[in-house]
Amino acid sequence: MLTGGHRGSDAGKGTQLKNVETKLIEEFLVETGDYVRERYAARERVAVVAKAHASDLLTEVDLTVQKRAVEAVARAFPRDAFIGEEEGLARFPANPDGRCWVMDPIDGTYNFVRGLLPMFGVSLAFVEHGVPQAGGVLFPVTGDLLIAERGGGAYRNGQRIRVSTVRTLEECSLGVDFGDGGDRISLFERGAGLLRAVGQLRCLGCAVLSLCQIATGDADAYVHLTLTPWDYAASQIIVEEAGGRASRLDGGPLRLFDGKRGVLFSNSALHDAIVELFD
Ligand code: IPD
Ligand code: CA
Ligand code: CA
């Protein structure tokens, strides 16, 4: 699901990441992996409910992972805000510039429940001034842990990762995902030129995997019209620290709590060409 070793990882080198927030993220994700793996292996016994519609799913695993993260953050940083997809925490912080933790307990819950693809991840970021300062994503099935902090680089399982060197849209593998049916129509309308131009197109139903694939150089770009901050906060810094770029669809800066929608992530080299092709 993630390879990327052939494109620039520094095998054998440990991470240089030092911040206490980064350490909390790493420890939390490592501790959580066994629990999520065990529940995924026994997923027919996992309690599931539908939220907004029949395929918008919530499991007991989402709730437990988020609750554990809230507790871990509160123990270490009791004054920090916490934003998460579930349980009434899906809101913007009262102070959008303050210290804030942003979690998606399971990104790709539909994949988890259906066993459709073993593609789902646990995502936790530390944010200040609306910009992620540290972030980690764990893919429990493979055990891949991607982590980054501002200015410190991005790593997968302790090895430095870099985005691809792909420079042309004909070679580009583009990821897309959709929030709902309206989104699908809008993307095909607004992104028609882009969808026609790229060499390959993928839709995994797991934003964090599509984004981390850009960071490892396995894919080159990703577009989503309605992605929410918890879907991308951790992956944003992982992509940026791997040499990629994150923006709004018009190329403008990506701030988590600016109320705007639509995101573009790329390996940097392709970014301007993609902005150009998007209406
Ligand atoms: C969803 C996934 C999907 C994206 C949706 C998200 P969830 O997150 O990331 O790929 O298209 O917009 O809501 O519900 O699995 O956490
Ligand atoms: Ca999500
Ligand atoms: Ca989720």
PDB file of C-alpha atoms and ligand atoms in Angstrom:
ATOM      1  CA  MET A   1       0.000   0.000   0.000  1.00  0.00           C
ATOM      2  CA  LEU A   2       2.947   2.279   0.626  1.00  0.00           C
ATOM      3  CA  THR A   3       6.273   1.601  -1.023  1.00  0.00           C
ATOM      4  CA  GLY A   4       8.331   4.625  -1.953  1.00  0.00           C
ATOM      5  CA  GLY A   5      11.624   3.078  -0.831  1.00  0.00           C
ATOM      6  CA  HIS A   6      13.034   3.431  -4.319  1.00  0.00           C
ATOM      7  CA  ARG A   7      12.530   7.185  -4.341  1.00  0.00           C
ATOM      8  CA  GLY A   8      14.742   8.762  -1.798  1.00  0.00           C
ATOM      9  CA  SER A   9      14.303   7.149   1.646  1.00  0.00           C
ATOM     10  CA  ASP A  10      17.504   7.189   3.704  1.00  0.00           C
ATOM     11  CA  ALA A  11      17.514   3.567   4.845  1.00  0.00           C
ATOM     12  CA  GLY A  12      18.701   2.931   8.385  1.00  0.00           C
ATOM     13  CA  LYS A  13      18.656   6.527   9.546  1.00  0.00           C
ATOM     14  CA  GLY A  14      16.681   7.281  12.734  1.00  0.00           C
ATOM     15  CA  THR A  15      14.389  10.289  12.909  1.00  0.00           C
ATOM     16  CA  GLN A  16      15.694  13.675  14.021  1.00  0.00           C
ATOM     17  CA  LEU A  17      12.352  14.655  15.509  1.00  0.00           C
ATOM     18  CA  LYS A  18      12.586  16.161  18.985  1.00  0.00           C
ATOM     19  CA  ASN A  19       9.469  18.094  19.973  1.00  0.00           C
ATOM     20  CA  VAL A  20       7.451  16.839  22.930  1.00  0.00           C
ATOM     21  CA  GLU A  21       4.275  17.083  20.867  1.00  0.00           C
ATOM     22  CA  THR A  22       5.785  14.855  18.171  1.00  0.00           C
ATOM     23  CA  LYS A  23       6.787  12.307  20.804  1.00  0.00           C
ATOM     24  CA  LEU A  24       3.257  12.258  22.199  1.00  0.00           C
ATOM     25  CA  ILE A  25       1.861  11.635  18.710  1.00  0.00           C
ATOM     26  CA  GLU A  26       4.324   8.825  18.033  1.00  0.00           C
ATOM     27  CA  GLU A  27       3.778   7.113  21.387  1.00  0.00           C
ATOM     28  CA  PHE A  28       0.016   7.392  21.085  1.00  0.00           C
ATOM     29  CA  LEU A  29      -0.065   5.894  17.581  1.00  0.00           C
ATOM     30  CA  VAL A  30       2.297   3.040  18.462  1.00  0.00           C
ATOM     31  CA  GLU A  31       0.205   2.157  21.547  1.00  0.00           C
ATOM     32  CA  THR A  32      -3.043   2.324  19.573  1.00  0.00           C
ATOM     33  CA  GLY A  33      -1.942   0.040  16.735  1.00  0.00           C
ATOM     34  CA  ASP A  34      -2.470  -3.292  18.513  1.00  0.00           C
ATOM     35  CA  TYR A  35      -5.972  -2.366  19.639  1.00  0.00           C
ATOM     36  CA  VAL A  36      -7.075  -1.278  16.127  1.00  0.00           C
ATOM     37  CA  ARG A  37      -5.480  -4.316  14.459  1.00  0.00           C
ATOM     38  CA  GLU A  38      -7.176  -6.671  16.895  1.00  0.00           C
ATOM     39  CA  ARG A  39     -10.595  -5.057  16.368  1.00  0.00           C
ATOM     40  CA  TYR A  40     -10.123  -5.057  12.569  1.00  0.00           C
ATOM     41  CA  ALA A  41      -9.339  -8.783  12.648  1.00  0.00           C
ATOM     42  CA  ALA A  42     -12.633  -9.340  14.521  1.00  0.00           C
ATOM     43  CA  ARG A  43     -14.602  -6.638  12.706  1.00  0.00           C
ATOM     44  CA  GLU A  44     -17.794  -8.690  12.376  1.00  0.00           C
ATOM     45  CA  ARG A  45     -18.174  -8.172  16.141  1.00  0.00           C
ATOM     46  CA  VAL A  46     -17.446  -4.406  16.057  1.00  0.00           C
ATOM     47  CA  ALA A  47     -20.495  -2.199  16.766  1.00  0.00           C
ATOM     48  CA  VAL A  48     -21.298   0.054  13.779  1.00  0.00           C
ATOM     49  CA  VAL A  49     -23.904   2.791  13.304  1.00  0.00           C
ATOM     50  CA  ALA A  50     -24.728   5.016  10.321  1.00  0.00           C
ATOM     51  CA  LYS A  51     -24.355   8.777  10.744  1.00  0.00           C
ATOM     52  CA  ALA A  52     -25.540  11.189   8.006  1.00  0.00           C
ATOM     53  CA  HIS A  53     -26.458   8.363   5.595  1.00  0.00           C
ATOM     54  CA  ALA A  54     -26.271   4.582   5.254  1.00  0.00           C
ATOM     55  CA  SER A  55     -22.635   4.478   4.127  1.00  0.00           C
ATOM     56  CA  ASP A  56     -21.356   7.193   6.487  1.00  0.00           C
ATOM     57  CA  LEU A  57     -20.272   4.806   9.246  1.00  0.00           C
ATOM     58  CA  LEU A  58     -19.122   5.143  12.825  1.00  0.00           C
ATOM     59  CA  THR A  59     -17.689   2.243  14.825  1.00  0.00           C
ATOM     60  CA  GLU A  60     -16.866   1.674  18.469  1.00  0.00           C
ATOM     61  CA  VAL A  61     -13.211   1.691  17.366  1.00  0.00           C
ATOM     62  CA  ASP A  62     -13.452   5.308  16.134  1.00  0.00           C
ATOM     63  CA  LEU A  63     -14.943   6.301  19.495  1.00  0.00           C
ATOM     64  CA  THR A  64     -12.395   4.407  21.606  1.00  0.00           C
ATOM     65  CA  VAL A  65      -9.386   5.710  19.663  1.00  0.00           C
ATOM     66  CA  GLN A  66     -10.570   9.307  19.874  1.00  0.00           C
ATOM     67  CA  LYS A  67     -11.386   8.986  23.611  1.00  0.00           C
ATOM     68  CA  ARG A  68      -7.904   7.597  24.306  1.00  0.00           C
ATOM     69  CA  ALA A  69      -6.304  10.457  22.371  1.00  0.00           C
ATOM     70  CA  VAL A  70      -8.358  13.083  24.211  1.00  0.00           C
ATOM     71  CA  GLU A  71      -7.186  11.551  27.501  1.00  0.00           C
ATOM     72  CA  ALA A  72      -3.528  11.331  26.436  1.00  0.00           C
ATOM     73  CA  VAL A  73      -3.491  14.979  25.313  1.00  0.00           C
ATOM     74  CA  ALA A  74      -5.345  16.169  28.436  1.00  0.00           C
ATOM     75  CA  ARG A  75      -2.780  14.434  30.671  1.00  0.00           C
ATOM     76  CA  ALA A  76       0.172  16.114  28.921  1.00  0.00           C
ATOM     77  CA  PHE A  77      -1.332  19.452  27.813  1.00  0.00           C
ATOM     78  CA  PRO A  78      -4.513  20.109  29.814  1.00  0.00           C
ATOM     79  CA  ARG A  79      -5.017  23.626  28.400  1.00  0.00           C
ATOM     80  CA  ASP A  80      -4.845  22.659  24.718  1.00  0.00           C
ATOM     81  CA  ALA A  81      -7.962  22.443  22.527  1.00  0.00           C
ATOM     82  CA  PHE A  82      -8.907  19.128  20.899  1.00  0.00           C
ATOM     83  CA  ILE A  83     -10.758  18.772  17.596  1.00  0.00           C
ATOM     84  CA  GLY A  84     -11.850  15.353  16.371  1.00  0.00           C
ATOM     85  CA  GLU A  85     -14.314  13.934  13.893  1.00  0.00           C
ATOM     86  CA  GLU A  86     -16.543  12.197  16.440  1.00  0.00           C
ATOM     87  CA  GLU A  87     -18.589  12.847  19.571  1.00  0.00           C
ATOM     88  CA  GLY A  88     -19.271  16.567  19.209  1.00  0.00           C
ATOM     89  CA  LEU A  89     -15.592  17.464  18.710  1.00  0.00           C
ATOM     90  CA  ALA A  90     -16.041  18.167  14.981  1.00  0.00           C
ATOM     91  CA  ARG A  91     -15.867  21.962  15.250  1.00  0.00           C
ATOM     92  CA  PHE A  92     -13.334  24.735  14.901  1.00  0.00           C
ATOM     93  CA  PRO A  93     -11.446  25.792  18.045  1.00  0.00           C
ATOM     94  CA  ALA A  94     -12.620  28.905  19.923  1.00  0.00           C
ATOM     95  CA  ASN A  95      -9.179  30.416  19.302  1.00  0.00           C
ATOM     96  CA  PRO A  96      -8.165  29.448  15.735  1.00  0.00           C
ATOM     97  CA  ASP A  97      -4.552  30.548  16.407  1.00  0.00           C
ATOM     98  CA  GLY A  98      -4.131  28.689  19.700  1.00  0.00           C
ATOM     99  CA  ARG A  99      -2.603  25.324  20.524  1.00  0.00           C
ATOM    100  CA  CYS A 100      -4.852  22.608  19.203  1.00  0.00           C
ATOM    101  CA  TRP A 101      -4.818  18.862  18.515  1.00  0.00           C
ATOM    102  CA  VAL A 102      -6.663  17.540  15.474  1.00  0.00           C
ATOM    103  CA  MET A 103      -7.645  13.885  15.118  1.00  0.00           C
ATOM    104  CA  ASP A 104      -9.370  11.565  12.734  1.00  0.00           C
ATOM    105  CA  PRO A 105      -9.577   8.388  14.841  1.00  0.00           C
ATOM    106  CA  ILE A 106     -10.161   6.200  11.775  1.00  0.00           C
ATOM    107  CA  ASP A 107      -9.892   7.689   8.305  1.00  0.00           C
ATOM    108  CA  GLY A 108     -11.395   5.167   5.903  1.00  0.00           C
ATOM    109  CA  THR A 109     -14.033   3.786   8.274  1.00  0.00           C
ATOM    110  CA  TYR A 110     -16.056   2.383   5.366  1.00  0.00           C
ATOM    111  CA  ASN A 111     -13.024   0.370   4.218  1.00  0.00           C
ATOM    112  CA  PHE A 112     -12.531  -0.823   7.805  1.00  0.00           C
ATOM    113  CA  VAL A 113     -16.134  -2.009   8.214  1.00  0.00           C
ATOM    114  CA  ARG A 114     -16.474  -3.685   4.822  1.00  0.00           C
ATOM    115  CA  GLY A 115     -12.974  -5.137   4.830  1.00  0.00           C
ATOM    116  CA  LEU A 116     -13.122  -3.802   1.283  1.00  0.00           C
ATOM    117  CA  LEU A 117      -9.507  -2.786   1.248  1.00  0.00           C
ATOM    118  CA  PRO A 118      -7.300  -2.842   4.351  1.00  0.00           C
ATOM    119  CA  MET A 119      -6.854   0.875   3.804  1.00  0.00           C
ATOM    120  CA  PHE A 120      -7.552   3.035   6.829  1.00  0.00           C
ATOM    121  CA  GLY A 121      -5.388   5.114   9.118  1.00  0.00           C
ATOM    122  CA  VAL A 122      -5.307   6.804  12.520  1.00  0.00           C
ATOM    123  CA  SER A 123      -4.362  10.469  12.186  1.00  0.00           C
ATOM    124  CA  LEU A 124      -3.267  12.921  14.889  1.00  0.00           C
ATOM    125  CA  ALA A 125      -1.761  16.392  14.454  1.00  0.00           C
ATOM    126  CA  PHE A 126      -0.610  19.228  16.669  1.00  0.00           C
ATOM    127  CA  VAL A 127      -1.574  22.629  15.238  1.00  0.00           C
ATOM    128  CA  GLU A 128      -0.728  26.252  16.051  1.00  0.00           C
ATOM    129  CA  HIS A 129      -1.896  29.356  14.139  1.00  0.00           C
ATOM    130  CA  GLY A 130      -4.053  27.044  12.021  1.00  0.00           C
ATOM    131  CA  VAL A 131      -0.968  25.314  10.613  1.00  0.00           C
ATOM    132  CA  PRO A 132       0.103  21.773  11.548  1.00  0.00           C
ATOM    133  CA  GLN A 133       3.392  21.743  13.468  1.00  0.00           C
ATOM    134  CA  ALA A 134       3.618  17.972  13.952  1.00  0.00           C
ATOM    135  CA  GLY A 135       1.612  15.064  12.639  1.00  0.00           C
ATOM    136  CA  GLY A 136       1.506  11.304  12.511  1.00  0.00           C
ATOM    137  CA  VAL A 137      -0.519   8.731  10.610  1.00  0.00           C
ATOM    138  CA  LEU A 138      -0.576   5.038  11.503  1.00  0.00           C
ATOM    139  CA  PHE A 139      -1.752   2.381   9.062  1.00  0.00           C
ATOM    140  CA  PRO A 140      -2.542  -0.398  11.521  1.00  0.00           C
ATOM    141  CA  VAL A 141      -2.732  -3.304   9.041  1.00  0.00           C
ATOM    142  CA  THR A 142       0.765  -2.814   7.636  1.00  0.00           C
ATOM    143  CA  GLY A 143       2.150  -1.154  10.788  1.00  0.00           C
ATOM    144  CA  ASP A 144       3.447   1.775   8.725  1.00  0.00           C
ATOM    145  CA  LEU A 145       3.904   4.883  10.869  1.00  0.00           C
ATOM    146  CA  LEU A 146       4.498   8.199   9.098  1.00  0.00           C
ATOM    147  CA  ILE A 147       5.517  11.155  11.191  1.00  0.00           C
ATOM    148  CA  ALA A 148       6.791  14.699  10.650  1.00  0.00           C
ATOM    149  CA  GLU A 149       7.432  17.939  12.490  1.00  0.00           C
ATOM    150  CA  ARG A 150       7.897  21.441  11.081  1.00  0.00           C
ATOM    151  CA  GLY A 151      11.449  21.832   9.831  1.00  0.00           C
ATOM    152  CA  GLY A 152      12.428  18.300  10.883  1.00  0.00           C
ATOM    153  CA  GLY A 153      11.567  16.226   7.812  1.00  0.00           C
ATOM    154  CA  ALA A 154       9.118  13.390   7.280  1.00  0.00           C
ATOM    155  CA  TYR A 155       9.727   9.744   8.096  1.00  0.00           C
ATOM    156  CA  ARG A 156       8.179   6.369   7.598  1.00  0.00           C
ATOM    157  CA  ASN A 157       9.175   3.825  10.231  1.00  0.00           C
ATOM    158  CA  GLY A 158      12.269   5.893  11.024  1.00  0.00           C
ATOM    159  CA  GLN A 159      13.386   6.364   7.423  1.00  0.00           C
ATOM    160  CA  ARG A 160      13.315   9.703   5.661  1.00  0.00           C
ATOM    161  CA  ILE A 161      10.741   9.951   2.868  1.00  0.00           C
ATOM    162  CA  ARG A 162      10.620  12.215  -0.200  1.00  0.00           C
ATOM    163  CA  VAL A 163       7.983  13.030  -2.790  1.00  0.00           C
ATOM    164  CA  SER A 164       8.336  11.814  -6.379  1.00  0.00           C
ATOM    165  CA  THR A 165      10.223  13.633  -9.094  1.00  0.00           C
ATOM    166  CA  VAL A 166       7.385  13.259 -11.622  1.00  0.00           C
ATOM    167  CA  ARG A 167       7.112  16.464 -13.655  1.00  0.00           C
ATOM    168  CA  THR A 168       4.461  15.822 -16.308  1.00  0.00           C
ATOM    169  CA  LEU A 169       0.732  15.242 -16.016  1.00  0.00           C
ATOM    170  CA  GLU A 170       1.002  12.289 -18.402  1.00  0.00           C
ATOM    171  CA  GLU A 171       3.119  10.506 -15.782  1.00  0.00           C
ATOM    172  CA  CYS A 172       1.042  11.717 -12.835  1.00  0.00           C
ATOM    173  CA  SER A 173      -0.910   9.378 -10.584  1.00  0.00           C
ATOM    174  CA  LEU A 174      -3.705  11.553  -9.179  1.00  0.00           C
ATOM    175  CA  GLY A 175      -5.802  10.573  -6.159  1.00  0.00           C
ATOM    176  CA  VAL A 176      -9.340  11.847  -5.753  1.00  0.00           C
ATOM    177  CA  ASP A 177     -12.016  11.249  -3.144  1.00  0.00           C
ATOM    178  CA  PHE A 178     -15.494  12.588  -2.579  1.00  0.00           C
ATOM    179  CA  GLY A 179     -17.546  13.765   0.369  1.00  0.00           C
ATOM    180  CA  ASP A 180     -20.940  13.026  -1.215  1.00  0.00           C
ATOM    181  CA  GLY A 181     -22.724  12.582  -4.535  1.00  0.00           C
ATOM    182  CA  GLY A 182     -22.789  16.313  -5.296  1.00  0.00           C
ATOM    183  CA  ASP A 183     -19.033  16.381  -4.886  1.00  0.00           C
ATOM    184  CA  ARG A 184     -18.601  13.733  -7.572  1.00  0.00           C
ATOM    185  CA  ILE A 185     -20.497  15.777 -10.145  1.00  0.00           C
ATOM    186  CA  SER A 186     -18.633  18.984  -9.208  1.00  0.00           C
ATOM    187  CA  LEU A 187     -15.227  17.332  -9.468  1.00  0.00           C
ATOM    188  CA  PHE A 188     -15.999  15.889 -12.879  1.00  0.00           C
ATOM    189  CA  GLU A 189     -17.195  19.333 -14.020  1.00  0.00           C
ATOM    190  CA  ARG A 190     -14.553  21.579 -12.456  1.00  0.00           C
ATOM    191  CA  GLY A 191     -11.717  19.118 -12.848  1.00  0.00           C
ATOM    192  CA  ALA A 192     -12.562  17.791 -16.314  1.00  0.00           C
ATOM    193  CA  GLY A 193      -9.344  19.096 -17.892  1.00  0.00           C
ATOM    194  CA  LEU A 194      -7.233  17.652 -15.104  1.00  0.00           C
ATOM    195  CA  LEU A 195      -8.962  14.256 -15.106  1.00  0.00           C
ATOM    196  CA  ARG A 196      -8.418  14.070 -18.850  1.00  0.00           C
ATOM    197  CA  ALA A 197      -4.754  15.053 -18.628  1.00  0.00           C
ATOM    198  CA  VAL A 198      -3.397  12.816 -15.862  1.00  0.00           C
ATOM    199  CA  GLY A 199      -1.917   9.431 -16.636  1.00  0.00           C
ATOM    200  CA  GLN A 200      -3.584   7.557 -13.766  1.00  0.00           C
ATOM    201  CA  LEU A 201      -6.515   8.147 -11.423  1.00  0.00           C
ATOM    202  CA  ARG A 202      -7.229   6.454  -8.063  1.00  0.00           C
ATOM    203  CA  CYS A 203     -10.016   6.711  -5.479  1.00  0.00           C
ATOM    204  CA  LEU A 204      -9.160   4.803  -2.273  1.00  0.00           C
ATOM    205  CA  GLY A 205     -11.805   6.057   0.180  1.00  0.00           C
ATOM    206  CA  CYS A 206      -9.022   6.881   2.630  1.00  0.00           C
ATOM    207  CA  ALA A 207      -7.687  10.409   2.318  1.00  0.00           C
ATOM    208  CA  VAL A 208      -4.732   9.823   4.648  1.00  0.00           C
ATOM    209  CA  LEU A 209      -3.453   6.959   2.508  1.00  0.00           C
ATOM    210  CA  SER A 210      -3.734   8.944  -0.735  1.00  0.00           C
ATOM    211  CA  LEU A 211      -1.890  11.838   0.950  1.00  0.00           C
ATOM    212  CA  CYS A 212       0.826   9.710   2.538  1.00  0.00           C
ATOM    213  CA  GLN A 213       1.386   8.054  -0.834  1.00  0.00           C
ATOM    214  CA  ILE A 214       2.379  11.482  -2.133  1.00  0.00           C
ATOM    215  CA  ALA A 215       4.840  11.841   0.752  1.00  0.00           C
ATOM    216  CA  THR A 216       6.472   8.478  -0.026  1.00  0.00           C
ATOM    217  CA  GLY A 217       6.600   9.152  -3.777  1.00  0.00           C
ATOM    218  CA  ASP A 218       4.128   6.375  -4.638  1.00  0.00           C
ATOM    219  CA  ALA A 219       1.601   8.895  -5.984  1.00  0.00           C
ATOM    220  CA  ASP A 220       1.951  12.475  -7.161  1.00  0.00           C
ATOM    221  CA  ALA A 221      -1.147  14.552  -6.374  1.00  0.00           C
ATOM    222  CA  TYR A 222      -4.562  14.572  -4.681  1.00  0.00           C
ATOM    223  CA  VAL A 223      -7.689  16.691  -5.059  1.00  0.00           C
ATOM    224  CA  HIS A 224     -10.793  16.825  -2.840  1.00  0.00           C
ATOM    225  CA  LEU A 225     -13.529  19.468  -2.920  1.00  0.00           C
ATOM    226  CA  THR A 226     -14.774  19.120   0.672  1.00  0.00           C
ATOM    227  CA  LEU A 227     -12.057  17.573   2.819  1.00  0.00           C
ATOM    228  CA  THR A 228     -12.313  18.535   6.512  1.00  0.00           C
ATOM    229  CA  PRO A 229      -9.359  19.541   8.726  1.00  0.00           C
ATOM    230  CA  TRP A 230      -9.249  16.247  10.642  1.00  0.00           C
ATOM    231  CA  ASP A 231      -8.947  14.359   7.345  1.00  0.00           C
ATOM    232  CA  TYR A 232      -5.735  16.117   6.342  1.00  0.00           C
ATOM    233  CA  ALA A 233      -4.084  17.958   9.289  1.00  0.00           C
ATOM    234  CA  ALA A 234      -1.460  15.296  10.025  1.00  0.00           C
ATOM    235  CA  SER A 235      -0.940  14.351   6.380  1.00  0.00           C
ATOM    236  CA  GLN A 236      -0.449  17.999   5.406  1.00  0.00           C
ATOM    237  CA  ILE A 237       2.738  18.324   7.405  1.00  0.00           C
ATOM    238  CA  ILE A 238       3.924  14.867   6.347  1.00  0.00           C
ATOM    239  CA  VAL A 239       3.526  15.848   2.667  1.00  0.00           C
ATOM    240  CA  GLU A 240       5.113  19.280   3.172  1.00  0.00           C
ATOM    241  CA  GLU A 241       8.082  17.926   5.109  1.00  0.00           C
ATOM    242  CA  ALA A 242       8.607  15.303   2.399  1.00  0.00           C
ATOM    243  CA  GLY A 243       9.022  18.144  -0.105  1.00  0.00           C
ATOM    244  CA  GLY A 244       5.420  18.357  -1.325  1.00  0.00           C
ATOM    245  CA  ARG A 245       2.977  21.225  -1.394  1.00  0.00           C
ATOM    246  CA  ALA A 246      -0.508  21.719   0.063  1.00  0.00           C
ATOM    247  CA  SER A 247      -2.930  24.480  -0.953  1.00  0.00           C
ATOM    248  CA  ARG A 248      -6.491  25.398  -1.718  1.00  0.00           C
ATOM    249  CA  LEU A 249      -7.607  24.542  -5.259  1.00  0.00           C
ATOM    250  CA  ASP A 250      -6.677  28.028  -6.497  1.00  0.00           C
ATOM    251  CA  GLY A 251      -3.157  27.630  -5.115  1.00  0.00           C
ATOM    252  CA  GLY A 252      -3.891  29.811  -2.050  1.00  0.00           C
ATOM    253  CA  PRO A 253      -2.565  28.887   1.407  1.00  0.00           C
ATOM    254  CA  LEU A 254      -4.116  25.982   3.270  1.00  0.00           C
ATOM    255  CA  ARG A 255      -5.117  27.038   6.790  1.00  0.00           C
ATOM    256  CA  LEU A 256      -7.061  24.487   8.767  1.00  0.00           C
ATOM    257  CA  PHE A 257      -9.665  26.786  10.281  1.00  0.00           C
ATOM    258  CA  ASP A 258     -10.186  29.386   7.529  1.00  0.00           C
ATOM    259  CA  GLY A 259     -13.638  27.976   6.681  1.00  0.00           C
ATOM    260  CA  LYS A 260     -12.664  27.462   3.021  1.00  0.00           C
ATOM    261  CA  ARG A 261     -13.120  24.151   1.247  1.00  0.00           C
ATOM    262  CA  GLY A 262     -11.222  22.243  -1.392  1.00  0.00           C
ATOM    263  CA  VAL A 263      -7.646  20.993  -1.147  1.00  0.00           C
ATOM    264  CA  LEU A 264      -4.819  20.211  -3.528  1.00  0.00           C
ATOM    265  CA  PHE A 265      -1.732  18.257  -2.489  1.00  0.00           C
ATOM    266  CA  SER A 266       1.138  17.464  -4.810  1.00  0.00           C
ATOM    267  CA  ASN A 267       4.798  16.599  -5.121  1.00  0.00           C
ATOM    268  CA  SER A 268       5.387  20.400  -5.692  1.00  0.00           C
ATOM    269  CA  ALA A 269       6.626  19.956  -9.268  1.00  0.00           C
ATOM    270  CA  LEU A 270       3.086  19.362 -10.582  1.00  0.00           C
ATOM    271  CA  HIS A 271       1.306  21.907  -8.410  1.00  0.00           C
ATOM    272  CA  ASP A 272       1.065  24.922 -10.730  1.00  0.00           C
ATOM    273  CA  ALA A 273       0.036  22.804 -13.713  1.00  0.00           C
ATOM    274  CA  ILE A 274      -2.816  21.318 -11.684  1.00  0.00           C
ATOM    275  CA  VAL A 275      -4.007  24.709 -10.367  1.00  0.00           C
ATOM    276  CA  GLU A 276      -4.043  25.937 -13.966  1.00  0.00           C
ATOM    277  CA  LEU A 277      -6.312  23.131 -15.108  1.00  0.00           C
ATOM    278  CA  PHE A 278      -8.846  23.502 -12.313  1.00  0.00           C
ATOM    279  CA  ASP A 279     -11.888  25.801 -12.776  1.00  0.00           C
TER     280      ASP A 279
HETATM  281  C1  IPD B   1     -13.538   9.977   4.586  1.00  0.00           C
HETATM  282  C2  IPD B   1     -12.391   9.471   3.743  1.00  0.00           C
HETATM  283  C3  IPD B   1     -12.729   9.617   2.290  1.00  0.00           C
HETATM  284  C4  IPD B   1     -13.074  11.067   1.921  1.00  0.00           C
HETATM  285  C5  IPD B   1     -14.202  11.561   2.781  1.00  0.00           C
HETATM  286  C6  IPD B   1     -13.849  11.420   4.239  1.00  0.00           C
HETATM  287  P1  IPD B   1     -13.842   8.884   7.021  1.00  0.00           P
HETATM  288  O1  IPD B   1     -13.188   9.936   5.949  1.00  0.00           O
HETATM  289  O2  IPD B   1     -11.205  10.166   3.970  1.00  0.00           O
HETATM  290  O3  IPD B   1     -11.644   9.204   1.516  1.00  0.00           O
HETATM  291  O4  IPD B   1     -13.479  11.128   0.600  1.00  0.00           O
HETATM  292  O5  IPD B   1     -14.473  12.904   2.447  1.00  0.00           O
HETATM  293  O6  IPD B   1     -14.949  11.848   5.024  1.00  0.00           O
HETATM  294  O7  IPD B   1     -15.301   9.169   7.076  1.00  0.00           O
HETATM  295  O8  IPD B   1     -13.522   7.522   6.547  1.00  0.00           O
HETATM  296  O9  IPD B   1     -13.124   9.290   8.256  1.00  0.00           O
HETATM  297 CA    CA B   2     -11.805  11.114   7.568  1.00  0.00          CA
HETATM  298 CA    CA B   3     -13.082   9.230  10.466  1.00  0.00          CA
END
